[in-house]
Amino acid sequence: SHTAEWAVKLGADSLKPGHLRLSRGQAVHGLEGFEDGAWWVQDLAASLPARLLGEGGGKRALDLCAAPGGKTLQLAAQGWQVTALDISERRMERVAANLARTGLAAEVVQADALEFDASEAGGGFDAILLDAPCSATGTIRRHPDLPYAKDGSEFGALIELQAEMIDHALTLLKPGGRLVFCTCSLLPDEGEVQVEEALARHEGLTNDLKALARPGIEPDWIGPEGLRLR
């Protein structure tokens, strides 16, 4: 398989089809295949939200907080017609550079997610991936200083912003479309509670737990509100 070939070339382990894990301390820019755009850098956990959307078949997807672009590349590689949006012009330049390097196609838009409307995008989307701004408490293993660097004072505003972004994203979906909401947070207020409250606010919005049952996802990771990685 393609994954097995690159595992040999890079001396890597494979935890999932299409994903390789390298040993620490390697400069990725110098590895075989980087300049050729044969692969991109993305955490395994970060790859799961787009995997849940499956193959695109040319349908339209919006990556609503796209930078630095891993999920945009992944959606494009899965056959979606992607619009990648982020408020940061500098970070969107990195998305465009990664698209150019890999030869994958996406429309790149620098804008405020809450001000972007479907008319600007030529109608609604079949799928939206909302990797929302959050407390980043899920990154403590990599950033053990985080509990000392943040006192939690900004978390309330982030939780409110997430709810606003969910509500706005739903206005950008076609009828029957799918929204994947994800955060890198240990706090239920930024995960399970957001899902519960969104379902209560929006009549006709349903939680498709069957879509979470994919290879590599343990059944006990799936709760009534969705997927909680361990």
PDB file of C-alpha atoms in Angstrom:
ATOM      1  CA  SER A   1       0.000   0.000   0.000  1.00  0.00           C
ATOM      2  CA  HIS A   2       0.982   3.662  -0.352  1.00  0.00           C
ATOM      3  CA  THR A   3       1.175   4.001   3.455  1.00  0.00           C
ATOM      4  CA  ALA A   4       3.449   0.950   3.767  1.00  0.00           C
ATOM      5  CA  GLU A   5       5.774   2.245   1.047  1.00  0.00           C
ATOM      6  CA  TRP A   6       6.265   5.568   2.823  1.00  0.00           C
ATOM      7  CA  ALA A   7       6.655   3.834   6.191  1.00  0.00           C
ATOM      8  CA  VAL A   8       9.693   2.068   4.760  1.00  0.00           C
ATOM      9  CA  LYS A   9      11.071   5.209   3.078  1.00  0.00           C
ATOM     10  CA  LEU A  10      10.783   7.322   6.237  1.00  0.00           C
ATOM     11  CA  GLY A  11      11.418   4.612   8.830  1.00  0.00           C
ATOM     12  CA  ALA A  12       8.024   5.317  10.378  1.00  0.00           C
ATOM     13  CA  ASP A  13       5.239   3.430  12.175  1.00  0.00           C
ATOM     14  CA  SER A  14       1.700   3.434  10.814  1.00  0.00           C
ATOM     15  CA  LEU A  15      -1.174   3.734  13.286  1.00  0.00           C
ATOM     16  CA  LYS A  16      -3.873   4.170  10.622  1.00  0.00           C
ATOM     17  CA  PRO A  17      -4.066   3.914   6.823  1.00  0.00           C
ATOM     18  CA  GLY A  18      -2.790   7.164   5.391  1.00  0.00           C
ATOM     19  CA  HIS A  19      -0.957   8.114   8.589  1.00  0.00           C
ATOM     20  CA  LEU A  20       2.676   7.679   9.649  1.00  0.00           C
ATOM     21  CA  ARG A  21       4.359   8.386  12.986  1.00  0.00           C
ATOM     22  CA  LEU A  22       8.004   9.443  12.983  1.00  0.00           C
ATOM     23  CA  SER A  23      10.435   9.266  15.848  1.00  0.00           C
ATOM     24  CA  ARG A  24      11.057  12.584  17.576  1.00  0.00           C
ATOM     25  CA  GLY A  25      13.775  15.023  16.677  1.00  0.00           C
ATOM     26  CA  GLN A  26      13.541  14.900  12.882  1.00  0.00           C
ATOM     27  CA  ALA A  27      13.433  18.065  10.780  1.00  0.00           C
ATOM     28  CA  VAL A  28      10.518  17.361   8.449  1.00  0.00           C
ATOM     29  CA  HIS A  29      11.661  19.817   5.765  1.00  0.00           C
ATOM     30  CA  GLY A  30      14.653  17.603   4.978  1.00  0.00           C
ATOM     31  CA  LEU A  31      12.782  14.308   4.760  1.00  0.00           C
ATOM     32  CA  GLU A  32      12.106  12.504   1.486  1.00  0.00           C
ATOM     33  CA  GLY A  33       8.835  13.560  -0.068  1.00  0.00           C
ATOM     34  CA  PHE A  34       8.414  16.902   1.722  1.00  0.00           C
ATOM     35  CA  GLU A  35       9.528  19.139  -1.140  1.00  0.00           C
ATOM     36  CA  ASP A  36       7.602  16.965  -3.593  1.00  0.00           C
ATOM     37  CA  GLY A  37       4.423  17.432  -1.571  1.00  0.00           C
ATOM     38  CA  ALA A  38       3.927  13.695  -1.074  1.00  0.00           C
ATOM     39  CA  TRP A  39       2.712  14.209   2.510  1.00  0.00           C
ATOM     40  CA  TRP A  40       1.939  16.837   5.122  1.00  0.00           C
ATOM     41  CA  VAL A  41       2.336  17.091   8.897  1.00  0.00           C
ATOM     42  CA  GLN A  42      -0.746  16.447  11.025  1.00  0.00           C
ATOM     43  CA  ASP A  43      -1.406  14.842  14.404  1.00  0.00           C
ATOM     44  CA  LEU A  44      -3.363  11.599  14.287  1.00  0.00           C
ATOM     45  CA  ALA A  45      -6.038  13.071  16.561  1.00  0.00           C
ATOM     46  CA  ALA A  46      -6.310  16.131  14.319  1.00  0.00           C
ATOM     47  CA  SER A  47      -6.889  13.878  11.319  1.00  0.00           C
ATOM     48  CA  LEU A  48      -9.992  12.215  12.760  1.00  0.00           C
ATOM     49  CA  PRO A  49     -12.576  15.034  12.266  1.00  0.00           C
ATOM     50  CA  ALA A  50     -12.049  15.117   8.494  1.00  0.00           C
ATOM     51  CA  ARG A  51     -11.950  11.308   8.370  1.00  0.00           C
ATOM     52  CA  LEU A  52     -15.469  11.322   9.814  1.00  0.00           C
ATOM     53  CA  LEU A  53     -16.706  13.148   6.697  1.00  0.00           C
ATOM     54  CA  GLY A  54     -15.342  10.403   4.440  1.00  0.00           C
ATOM     55  CA  GLU A  55     -14.940  10.721   0.681  1.00  0.00           C
ATOM     56  CA  GLY A  56     -16.168  13.977  -0.822  1.00  0.00           C
ATOM     57  CA  GLY A  57     -17.095  12.882  -4.318  1.00  0.00           C
ATOM     58  CA  GLY A  58     -16.771  16.479  -5.520  1.00  0.00           C
ATOM     59  CA  LYS A  59     -19.235  17.866  -2.973  1.00  0.00           C
ATOM     60  CA  ARG A  60     -18.547  21.201  -1.278  1.00  0.00           C
ATOM     61  CA  ALA A  61     -16.856  21.431   2.117  1.00  0.00           C
ATOM     62  CA  LEU A  62     -15.955  24.469   4.217  1.00  0.00           C
ATOM     63  CA  ASP A  63     -12.998  24.357   6.615  1.00  0.00           C
ATOM     64  CA  LEU A  64     -14.137  27.236   8.792  1.00  0.00           C
ATOM     65  CA  CYS A  65     -10.971  27.792  10.895  1.00  0.00           C
ATOM     66  CA  ALA A  66      -8.518  26.383   8.409  1.00  0.00           C
ATOM     67  CA  ALA A  67      -4.999  27.533   9.308  1.00  0.00           C
ATOM     68  CA  PRO A  68      -2.433  26.022   9.270  1.00  0.00           C
ATOM     69  CA  GLY A  69      -4.223  23.787   6.782  1.00  0.00           C
ATOM     70  CA  GLY A  70      -3.846  20.112   7.666  1.00  0.00           C
ATOM     71  CA  LYS A  71      -7.577  19.471   7.584  1.00  0.00           C
ATOM     72  CA  THR A  72      -7.952  21.458   4.350  1.00  0.00           C
ATOM     73  CA  LEU A  73      -5.333  19.275   2.666  1.00  0.00           C
ATOM     74  CA  GLN A  74      -6.983  16.170   4.069  1.00  0.00           C
ATOM     75  CA  LEU A  75     -10.453  17.130   2.810  1.00  0.00           C
ATOM     76  CA  ALA A  76      -9.065  17.970  -0.627  1.00  0.00           C
ATOM     77  CA  ALA A  77      -7.249  14.622  -0.733  1.00  0.00           C
ATOM     78  CA  GLN A  78     -10.549  12.925   0.177  1.00  0.00           C
ATOM     79  CA  GLY A  79     -12.161  14.420  -2.902  1.00  0.00           C
ATOM     80  CA  TRP A  80     -14.034  17.381  -1.444  1.00  0.00           C
ATOM     81  CA  GLN A  81     -14.291  20.734  -3.235  1.00  0.00           C
ATOM     82  CA  VAL A  82     -12.884  22.771  -0.357  1.00  0.00           C
ATOM     83  CA  THR A  83     -13.185  26.377   0.737  1.00  0.00           C
ATOM     84  CA  ALA A  84     -10.575  27.118   3.407  1.00  0.00           C
ATOM     85  CA  LEU A  85     -11.293  30.164   5.578  1.00  0.00           C
ATOM     86  CA  ASP A  86      -9.386  31.797   8.419  1.00  0.00           C
ATOM     87  CA  ILE A  87      -9.211  35.294   9.882  1.00  0.00           C
ATOM     88  CA  SER A  88      -5.392  35.416   9.894  1.00  0.00           C
ATOM     89  CA  GLU A  89      -3.855  36.588   6.622  1.00  0.00           C
ATOM     90  CA  ARG A  90      -0.381  35.424   7.689  1.00  0.00           C
ATOM     91  CA  ARG A  91      -1.587  31.941   8.628  1.00  0.00           C
ATOM     92  CA  MET A  92      -3.608  31.641   5.425  1.00  0.00           C
ATOM     93  CA  GLU A  93      -0.420  32.263   3.454  1.00  0.00           C
ATOM     94  CA  ARG A  94       0.874  29.073   5.039  1.00  0.00           C
ATOM     95  CA  VAL A  95      -2.278  27.205   3.932  1.00  0.00           C
ATOM     96  CA  ALA A  96      -1.766  28.441   0.368  1.00  0.00           C
ATOM     97  CA  ALA A  97       1.894  27.384   0.479  1.00  0.00           C
ATOM     98  CA  ASN A  98       0.974  23.897   1.692  1.00  0.00           C
ATOM     99  CA  LEU A  99      -1.630  23.566  -1.060  1.00  0.00           C
ATOM    100  CA  ALA A 100       0.941  24.591  -3.663  1.00  0.00           C
ATOM    101  CA  ARG A 101       3.518  22.157  -2.270  1.00  0.00           C
ATOM    102  CA  THR A 102       1.140  19.178  -2.266  1.00  0.00           C
ATOM    103  CA  GLY A 103      -0.591  20.018  -5.544  1.00  0.00           C
ATOM    104  CA  LEU A 104      -4.000  19.894  -3.856  1.00  0.00           C
ATOM    105  CA  ALA A 105      -6.728  22.406  -4.694  1.00  0.00           C
ATOM    106  CA  ALA A 106      -8.839  24.590  -2.417  1.00  0.00           C
ATOM    107  CA  GLU A 107     -10.329  28.059  -2.482  1.00  0.00           C
ATOM    108  CA  VAL A 108      -8.491  30.161   0.111  1.00  0.00           C
ATOM    109  CA  VAL A 109     -10.476  32.921   1.844  1.00  0.00           C
ATOM    110  CA  GLN A 110      -9.182  35.321   4.493  1.00  0.00           C
ATOM    111  CA  ALA A 111     -12.210  36.477   6.477  1.00  0.00           C
ATOM    112  CA  ASP A 112     -13.955  36.493   9.850  1.00  0.00           C
ATOM    113  CA  ALA A 113     -15.888  33.236  10.105  1.00  0.00           C
ATOM    114  CA  LEU A 114     -18.851  35.001  11.735  1.00  0.00           C
ATOM    115  CA  GLU A 115     -19.142  37.475   8.842  1.00  0.00           C
ATOM    116  CA  PHE A 116     -18.855  34.925   6.041  1.00  0.00           C
ATOM    117  CA  ASP A 117     -22.200  34.074   4.452  1.00  0.00           C
ATOM    118  CA  ALA A 118     -23.354  31.469   1.982  1.00  0.00           C
ATOM    119  CA  SER A 119     -24.109  34.035  -0.744  1.00  0.00           C
ATOM    120  CA  GLU A 120     -20.399  34.930  -0.847  1.00  0.00           C
ATOM    121  CA  ALA A 121     -19.639  31.245  -1.298  1.00  0.00           C
ATOM    122  CA  GLY A 122     -22.197  30.648  -4.045  1.00  0.00           C
ATOM    123  CA  GLY A 123     -24.687  28.817  -1.837  1.00  0.00           C
ATOM    124  CA  GLY A 124     -24.518  26.401   1.037  1.00  0.00           C
ATOM    125  CA  PHE A 125     -22.040  23.634   1.784  1.00  0.00           C
ATOM    126  CA  ASP A 126     -22.571  19.891   1.949  1.00  0.00           C
ATOM    127  CA  ALA A 127     -20.157  19.669   4.900  1.00  0.00           C
ATOM    128  CA  ILE A 128     -18.522  22.076   7.331  1.00  0.00           C
ATOM    129  CA  LEU A 129     -15.575  21.323   9.579  1.00  0.00           C
ATOM    130  CA  LEU A 130     -15.436  23.714  12.540  1.00  0.00           C
ATOM    131  CA  ASP A 131     -12.229  23.269  14.545  1.00  0.00           C
ATOM    132  CA  ALA A 132     -13.095  26.109  16.870  1.00  0.00           C
ATOM    133  CA  PRO A 133     -10.801  28.369  18.939  1.00  0.00           C
ATOM    134  CA  CYS A 134     -10.596  26.870  22.438  1.00  0.00           C
ATOM    135  CA  SER A 135      -8.658  26.695  25.697  1.00  0.00           C
ATOM    136  CA  ALA A 136      -6.161  24.218  24.154  1.00  0.00           C
ATOM    137  CA  THR A 137      -6.211  22.279  27.438  1.00  0.00           C
ATOM    138  CA  GLY A 138      -5.999  19.114  25.331  1.00  0.00           C
ATOM    139  CA  THR A 139      -2.395  19.978  24.442  1.00  0.00           C
ATOM    140  CA  ILE A 140      -1.018  19.780  27.995  1.00  0.00           C
ATOM    141  CA  ARG A 141       1.068  16.691  27.214  1.00  0.00           C
ATOM    142  CA  ARG A 142       2.956  18.711  24.600  1.00  0.00           C
ATOM    143  CA  HIS A 143       2.765  22.011  26.517  1.00  0.00           C
ATOM    144  CA  PRO A 144       3.047  21.115  30.215  1.00  0.00           C
ATOM    145  CA  ASP A 145       3.439  24.797  31.089  1.00  0.00           C
ATOM    146  CA  LEU A 146      -0.104  25.557  29.914  1.00  0.00           C
ATOM    147  CA  PRO A 147      -1.767  25.407  33.370  1.00  0.00           C
ATOM    148  CA  TYR A 148       0.766  27.996  34.532  1.00  0.00           C
ATOM    149  CA  ALA A 149       0.583  30.151  31.393  1.00  0.00           C
ATOM    150  CA  LYS A 150      -3.231  30.400  31.429  1.00  0.00           C
ATOM    151  CA  ASP A 151      -5.422  31.236  34.408  1.00  0.00           C
ATOM    152  CA  GLY A 152      -8.681  30.388  32.633  1.00  0.00           C
ATOM    153  CA  SER A 153      -9.956  33.972  32.589  1.00  0.00           C
ATOM    154  CA  GLU A 154     -10.482  33.904  28.814  1.00  0.00           C
ATOM    155  CA  PHE A 155     -12.221  30.511  28.680  1.00  0.00           C
ATOM    156  CA  GLY A 156     -15.751  31.933  29.166  1.00  0.00           C
ATOM    157  CA  ALA A 157     -15.396  34.185  26.120  1.00  0.00           C
ATOM    158  CA  LEU A 158     -14.066  31.265  24.054  1.00  0.00           C
ATOM    159  CA  ILE A 159     -17.029  29.094  25.033  1.00  0.00           C
ATOM    160  CA  GLU A 160     -19.442  31.859  23.966  1.00  0.00           C
ATOM    161  CA  LEU A 161     -17.551  32.267  20.681  1.00  0.00           C
ATOM    162  CA  GLN A 162     -17.801  28.534  19.985  1.00  0.00           C
ATOM    163  CA  ALA A 163     -21.586  28.654  20.395  1.00  0.00           C
ATOM    164  CA  GLU A 164     -21.797  31.643  18.044  1.00  0.00           C
ATOM    165  CA  MET A 165     -19.660  29.827  15.481  1.00  0.00           C
ATOM    166  CA  ILE A 166     -21.807  26.700  15.646  1.00  0.00           C
ATOM    167  CA  ASP A 167     -24.963  28.780  15.127  1.00  0.00           C
ATOM    168  CA  HIS A 168     -23.416  30.641  12.194  1.00  0.00           C
ATOM    169  CA  ALA A 169     -22.001  27.491  10.611  1.00  0.00           C
ATOM    170  CA  LEU A 170     -25.482  25.985  10.516  1.00  0.00           C
ATOM    171  CA  THR A 171     -26.646  28.914   8.352  1.00  0.00           C
ATOM    172  CA  LEU A 172     -23.965  27.956   5.813  1.00  0.00           C
ATOM    173  CA  LEU A 173     -25.044  24.311   5.508  1.00  0.00           C
ATOM    174  CA  LYS A 174     -27.280  22.922   2.797  1.00  0.00           C
ATOM    175  CA  PRO A 175     -30.358  21.051   4.058  1.00  0.00           C
ATOM    176  CA  GLY A 176     -29.177  17.603   5.092  1.00  0.00           C
ATOM    177  CA  GLY A 177     -25.565  18.780   5.319  1.00  0.00           C
ATOM    178  CA  ARG A 178     -23.091  17.711   7.996  1.00  0.00           C
ATOM    179  CA  LEU A 179     -21.295  19.831  10.572  1.00  0.00           C
ATOM    180  CA  VAL A 180     -18.284  18.416  12.419  1.00  0.00           C
ATOM    181  CA  PHE A 181     -17.527  20.503  15.524  1.00  0.00           C
ATOM    182  CA  CYS A 182     -14.253  19.803  17.316  1.00  0.00           C
ATOM    183  CA  THR A 183     -11.951  21.403  19.859  1.00  0.00           C
ATOM    184  CA  CYS A 184      -8.654  20.442  21.498  1.00  0.00           C
ATOM    185  CA  SER A 185      -9.989  20.772  25.024  1.00  0.00           C
ATOM    186  CA  LEU A 186     -10.384  18.656  28.134  1.00  0.00           C
ATOM    187  CA  LEU A 187     -13.336  20.806  29.278  1.00  0.00           C
ATOM    188  CA  PRO A 188     -16.854  19.443  28.708  1.00  0.00           C
ATOM    189  CA  ASP A 189     -18.051  23.048  28.284  1.00  0.00           C
ATOM    190  CA  GLU A 190     -16.026  23.132  25.051  1.00  0.00           C
ATOM    191  CA  GLY A 191     -17.222  19.723  23.884  1.00  0.00           C
ATOM    192  CA  GLU A 192     -20.144  17.699  25.203  1.00  0.00           C
ATOM    193  CA  VAL A 193     -21.985  20.716  26.646  1.00  0.00           C
ATOM    194  CA  GLN A 194     -21.649  22.686  23.392  1.00  0.00           C
ATOM    195  CA  VAL A 195     -23.230  19.774  21.520  1.00  0.00           C
ATOM    196  CA  GLU A 196     -26.070  19.386  24.040  1.00  0.00           C
ATOM    197  CA  GLU A 197     -26.863  23.107  23.944  1.00  0.00           C
ATOM    198  CA  ALA A 198     -26.666  23.329  20.133  1.00  0.00           C
ATOM    199  CA  LEU A 199     -29.128  20.446  19.812  1.00  0.00           C
ATOM    200  CA  ALA A 200     -31.474  22.248  22.235  1.00  0.00           C
ATOM    201  CA  ARG A 201     -31.213  25.540  20.317  1.00  0.00           C
ATOM    202  CA  HIS A 202     -31.803  24.152  16.817  1.00  0.00           C
ATOM    203  CA  GLU A 203     -34.891  22.192  15.889  1.00  0.00           C
ATOM    204  CA  GLY A 204     -34.056  19.661  13.198  1.00  0.00           C
ATOM    205  CA  LEU A 205     -30.394  19.387  14.206  1.00  0.00           C
ATOM    206  CA  THR A 206     -29.482  15.785  15.031  1.00  0.00           C
ATOM    207  CA  ASN A 207     -26.359  14.056  16.311  1.00  0.00           C
ATOM    208  CA  ASP A 208     -25.237  11.245  13.986  1.00  0.00           C
ATOM    209  CA  LEU A 209     -23.319   8.948  16.323  1.00  0.00           C
ATOM    210  CA  LYS A 210     -23.263   6.163  13.725  1.00  0.00           C
ATOM    211  CA  ALA A 211     -20.869   8.284  11.639  1.00  0.00           C
ATOM    212  CA  LEU A 212     -18.325   8.040  14.469  1.00  0.00           C
ATOM    213  CA  ALA A 213     -18.054   4.245  14.317  1.00  0.00           C
ATOM    214  CA  ARG A 214     -15.005   4.042  12.081  1.00  0.00           C
ATOM    215  CA  PRO A 215     -11.946   1.779  12.100  1.00  0.00           C
ATOM    216  CA  GLY A 216      -9.455   2.844  14.756  1.00  0.00           C
ATOM    217  CA  ILE A 217     -12.067   4.525  16.944  1.00  0.00           C
ATOM    218  CA  GLU A 218     -12.757   2.552  20.119  1.00  0.00           C
ATOM    219  CA  PRO A 219     -16.484   2.161  20.937  1.00  0.00           C
ATOM    220  CA  ASP A 220     -15.995   3.451  24.487  1.00  0.00           C
ATOM    221  CA  TRP A 221     -14.653   6.736  23.108  1.00  0.00           C
ATOM    222  CA  ILE A 222     -18.154   7.486  21.789  1.00  0.00           C
ATOM    223  CA  GLY A 223     -20.629   9.026  24.231  1.00  0.00           C
ATOM    224  CA  PRO A 224     -24.152  10.436  23.815  1.00  0.00           C
ATOM    225  CA  GLU A 225     -22.741  13.767  22.591  1.00  0.00           C
ATOM    226  CA  GLY A 226     -20.011  12.479  20.295  1.00  0.00           C
ATOM    227  CA  LEU A 227     -16.379  11.415  20.257  1.00  0.00           C
ATOM    228  CA  ARG A 228     -14.041  12.077  23.191  1.00  0.00           C
ATOM    229  CA  LEU A 229     -10.482  11.026  22.415  1.00  0.00           C
ATOM    230  CA  ARG A 230      -8.252   9.608  25.135  1.00  0.00           C
TER     231      ARG A 230
END
